[in-house]
Amino acid sequence: MSSGVPDAEGVTLLDGEELLHNVRPSWSNWSGLIAILTIVTFGTLGLGIVLFVIPWLARRNARYVVTSERVIEKSGILSTSTNEYRIEDIRQLQTGASWSEKLLGHGNIQFSTGAGGSLITFAGVPNYDGIANTIREQQRE
């Protein structure tokens, strides 16, 4: 058995697997936290600046990856966790965007593996319709 090929910023691809999308979630996923931190910053500049590192690190370490075989969500600041589904196991795919997300040019993709199955959400995704269409095309193959 041969080892996977490292790629996609910390996500190891399987042999023969092709990287199709590799995106980070939008900053707006942390807008509430950023708003609170902005208020804190007015009171104590040093503490506020330190606290801005939290959403920056969270976004920097978050990844939504779509390959020819899997969809993968990677997240974590101090520790890392991943959720992944084989594309062939996805039974439901939903996309959507609120009016504010549309203004910002991103939306959400939600996957499930069927009745009572697991649920994974890619939130704040640029080109969410294009990524969803890529997944649909991979399911047809």
PDB file of C-alpha atoms in Angstrom, residues 11-129:
ATOM      1  CA  VAL A  11      -5.252  17.447   3.872  1.00  0.00           C
ATOM      2  CA  THR A  12      -3.591  14.350   2.484  1.00  0.00           C
ATOM      3  CA  LEU A  13      -4.924  13.222  -0.860  1.00  0.00           C
ATOM      4  CA  LEU A  14      -5.261   9.541  -1.627  1.00  0.00           C
ATOM      5  CA  ASP A  15      -3.374   8.032  -4.528  1.00  0.00           C
ATOM      6  CA  GLY A  16      -5.168   8.961  -7.740  1.00  0.00           C
ATOM      7  CA  GLU A  17      -7.395  11.511  -5.999  1.00  0.00           C
ATOM      8  CA  GLU A  18      -7.646  14.893  -7.705  1.00  0.00           C
ATOM      9  CA  LEU A  19      -8.029  18.195  -5.832  1.00  0.00           C
ATOM     10  CA  LEU A  20     -11.035  20.102  -7.226  1.00  0.00           C
ATOM     11  CA  HIS A  21     -11.657  22.900  -4.676  1.00  0.00           C
ATOM     12  CA  ASN A  22      -9.758  24.163  -1.646  1.00  0.00           C
ATOM     13  CA  VAL A  23     -11.350  27.214   0.017  1.00  0.00           C
ATOM     14  CA  ARG A  24     -11.473  28.965   3.365  1.00  0.00           C
ATOM     15  CA  PRO A  25     -14.719  30.121   4.933  1.00  0.00           C
ATOM     16  CA  SER A  26     -15.566  33.810   4.735  1.00  0.00           C
ATOM     17  CA  TRP A  27     -14.675  36.252   7.483  1.00  0.00           C
ATOM     18  CA  SER A  28     -18.399  36.807   8.000  1.00  0.00           C
ATOM     19  CA  ASN A  29     -18.591  33.423   9.783  1.00  0.00           C
ATOM     20  CA  TRP A  30     -16.926  35.206  12.708  1.00  0.00           C
ATOM     21  CA  SER A  31     -18.718  38.566  12.343  1.00  0.00           C
ATOM     22  CA  GLY A  32     -20.419  38.339  15.752  1.00  0.00           C
ATOM     23  CA  LEU A  33     -17.156  37.593  17.514  1.00  0.00           C
ATOM     24  CA  ILE A  34     -15.383  40.337  15.580  1.00  0.00           C
ATOM     25  CA  ALA A  35     -18.105  42.850  16.529  1.00  0.00           C
ATOM     26  CA  ILE A  36     -17.713  41.971  20.217  1.00  0.00           C
ATOM     27  CA  LEU A  37     -13.958  42.201  19.941  1.00  0.00           C
ATOM     28  CA  THR A  38     -14.264  45.623  18.324  1.00  0.00           C
ATOM     29  CA  ILE A  39     -16.249  46.851  21.326  1.00  0.00           C
ATOM     30  CA  VAL A  40     -13.672  45.345  23.702  1.00  0.00           C
ATOM     31  CA  THR A  41     -10.882  46.999  21.721  1.00  0.00           C
ATOM     32  CA  PHE A  42     -12.310  50.456  22.413  1.00  0.00           C
ATOM     33  CA  GLY A  43     -12.006  49.743  26.142  1.00  0.00           C
ATOM     34  CA  THR A  44      -8.646  48.030  26.236  1.00  0.00           C
ATOM     35  CA  LEU A  45      -6.575  48.210  23.085  1.00  0.00           C
ATOM     36  CA  GLY A  46      -4.056  45.525  24.070  1.00  0.00           C
ATOM     37  CA  LEU A  47      -6.655  42.913  25.039  1.00  0.00           C
ATOM     38  CA  GLY A  48      -8.737  43.626  21.938  1.00  0.00           C
ATOM     39  CA  ILE A  49      -5.786  43.162  19.600  1.00  0.00           C
ATOM     40  CA  VAL A  50      -4.848  39.869  21.256  1.00  0.00           C
ATOM     41  CA  LEU A  51      -8.445  38.643  20.984  1.00  0.00           C
ATOM     42  CA  PHE A  52      -8.562  39.426  17.238  1.00  0.00           C
ATOM     43  CA  VAL A  53      -6.031  36.639  16.811  1.00  0.00           C
ATOM     44  CA  ILE A  54      -8.727  34.055  17.681  1.00  0.00           C
ATOM     45  CA  PRO A  55     -10.951  34.548  14.593  1.00  0.00           C
ATOM     46  CA  TRP A  56      -7.859  35.021  12.421  1.00  0.00           C
ATOM     47  CA  LEU A  57      -6.449  31.671  13.562  1.00  0.00           C
ATOM     48  CA  ALA A  58      -9.845  29.965  13.267  1.00  0.00           C
ATOM     49  CA  ARG A  59     -10.223  31.117   9.663  1.00  0.00           C
ATOM     50  CA  ARG A  60      -6.599  30.386   8.790  1.00  0.00           C
ATOM     51  CA  ASN A  61      -6.951  26.812  10.037  1.00  0.00           C
ATOM     52  CA  ALA A  62     -10.375  26.154   8.485  1.00  0.00           C
ATOM     53  CA  ARG A  63     -10.501  24.449   5.092  1.00  0.00           C
ATOM     54  CA  TYR A  64     -13.234  23.152   2.840  1.00  0.00           C
ATOM     55  CA  VAL A  65     -11.786  20.684   0.355  1.00  0.00           C
ATOM     56  CA  VAL A  66     -13.518  18.889  -2.499  1.00  0.00           C
ATOM     57  CA  THR A  67     -11.656  16.153  -4.323  1.00  0.00           C
ATOM     58  CA  SER A  68     -12.677  13.714  -6.994  1.00  0.00           C
ATOM     59  CA  GLU A  69     -13.622  11.253  -4.219  1.00  0.00           C
ATOM     60  CA  ARG A  70     -14.416  13.166  -0.997  1.00  0.00           C
ATOM     61  CA  VAL A  71     -15.668  16.387   0.596  1.00  0.00           C
ATOM     62  CA  ILE A  72     -13.603  17.367   3.634  1.00  0.00           C
ATOM     63  CA  GLU A  73     -14.072  19.987   6.337  1.00  0.00           C
ATOM     64  CA  LYS A  74     -10.951  20.692   8.398  1.00  0.00           C
ATOM     65  CA  SER A  75     -10.985  23.005  11.420  1.00  0.00           C
ATOM     66  CA  GLY A  76      -9.321  23.726  14.731  1.00  0.00           C
ATOM     67  CA  ILE A  77      -7.018  26.209  16.410  1.00  0.00           C
ATOM     68  CA  LEU A  78      -5.064  24.242  19.004  1.00  0.00           C
ATOM     69  CA  SER A  79      -6.209  20.821  17.845  1.00  0.00           C
ATOM     70  CA  THR A  80      -7.420  19.777  14.421  1.00  0.00           C
ATOM     71  CA  SER A  81     -10.528  17.857  13.449  1.00  0.00           C
ATOM     72  CA  THR A  82     -11.856  16.760  10.095  1.00  0.00           C
ATOM     73  CA  ASN A  83     -15.224  15.639   8.792  1.00  0.00           C
ATOM     74  CA  GLU A  84     -15.302  13.906   5.471  1.00  0.00           C
ATOM     75  CA  TYR A  85     -17.730  12.074   3.229  1.00  0.00           C
ATOM     76  CA  ARG A  86     -17.170  10.034   0.153  1.00  0.00           C
ATOM     77  CA  ILE A  87     -18.935  11.818  -2.693  1.00  0.00           C
ATOM     78  CA  GLU A  88     -20.805   8.629  -3.563  1.00  0.00           C
ATOM     79  CA  ASP A  89     -22.331   8.582  -0.028  1.00  0.00           C
ATOM     80  CA  ILE A  90     -23.843  12.076  -0.244  1.00  0.00           C
ATOM     81  CA  ARG A  91     -27.607  11.708  -0.570  1.00  0.00           C
ATOM     82  CA  GLN A  92     -28.689  15.297  -0.083  1.00  0.00           C
ATOM     83  CA  LEU A  93     -27.031  18.533  -1.144  1.00  0.00           C
ATOM     84  CA  GLN A  94     -28.451  21.955  -0.296  1.00  0.00           C
ATOM     85  CA  THR A  95     -27.153  25.413  -1.138  1.00  0.00           C
ATOM     86  CA  GLY A  96     -28.294  28.787   0.082  1.00  0.00           C
ATOM     87  CA  ALA A  97     -27.332  32.338   0.860  1.00  0.00           C
ATOM     88  CA  SER A  98     -28.982  35.038   2.929  1.00  0.00           C
ATOM     89  CA  TRP A  99     -29.295  38.490   1.420  1.00  0.00           C
ATOM     90  CA  SER A 100     -26.186  39.659   3.296  1.00  0.00           C
ATOM     91  CA  GLU A 101     -24.213  36.625   2.131  1.00  0.00           C
ATOM     92  CA  LYS A 102     -25.268  37.344  -1.448  1.00  0.00           C
ATOM     93  CA  LEU A 103     -23.962  40.901  -1.073  1.00  0.00           C
ATOM     94  CA  LEU A 104     -20.661  39.514   0.171  1.00  0.00           C
ATOM     95  CA  GLY A 105     -20.525  36.947  -2.648  1.00  0.00           C
ATOM     96  CA  HIS A 106     -20.695  33.722  -0.695  1.00  0.00           C
ATOM     97  CA  GLY A 107     -23.159  31.146   0.606  1.00  0.00           C
ATOM     98  CA  ASN A 108     -23.523  27.766   2.284  1.00  0.00           C
ATOM     99  CA  ILE A 109     -23.440  24.159   1.148  1.00  0.00           C
ATOM    100  CA  GLN A 110     -24.971  21.470   3.349  1.00  0.00           C
ATOM    101  CA  PHE A 111     -24.466  17.729   2.791  1.00  0.00           C
ATOM    102  CA  SER A 112     -26.066  14.721   4.392  1.00  0.00           C
ATOM    103  CA  THR A 113     -25.663  11.003   3.929  1.00  0.00           C
ATOM    104  CA  GLY A 114     -29.392  10.251   3.890  1.00  0.00           C
ATOM    105  CA  ALA A 115     -32.164   9.658   6.385  1.00  0.00           C
ATOM    106  CA  GLY A 116     -30.738  10.176   9.847  1.00  0.00           C
ATOM    107  CA  GLY A 117     -27.236  10.403   8.407  1.00  0.00           C
ATOM    108  CA  SER A 118     -24.490  12.787   9.307  1.00  0.00           C
ATOM    109  CA  LEU A 119     -24.625  16.431   8.335  1.00  0.00           C
ATOM    110  CA  ILE A 120     -21.752  18.680   7.310  1.00  0.00           C
ATOM    111  CA  THR A 121     -21.968  22.361   6.405  1.00  0.00           C
ATOM    112  CA  PHE A 122     -19.543  24.440   4.417  1.00  0.00           C
ATOM    113  CA  ALA A 123     -20.464  27.944   5.647  1.00  0.00           C
ATOM    114  CA  GLY A 124     -19.415  31.225   4.057  1.00  0.00           C
ATOM    115  CA  VAL A 125     -18.115  29.652   0.849  1.00  0.00           C
ATOM    116  CA  PRO A 126     -17.147  31.749  -2.154  1.00  0.00           C
ATOM    117  CA  ASN A 127     -18.472  30.237  -5.420  1.00  0.00           C
ATOM    118  CA  TYR A 128     -20.762  27.907  -3.458  1.00  0.00           C
ATOM    119  CA  ASP A 129     -22.929  27.148  -6.524  1.00  0.00           C
TER     120      ASP A 129
END
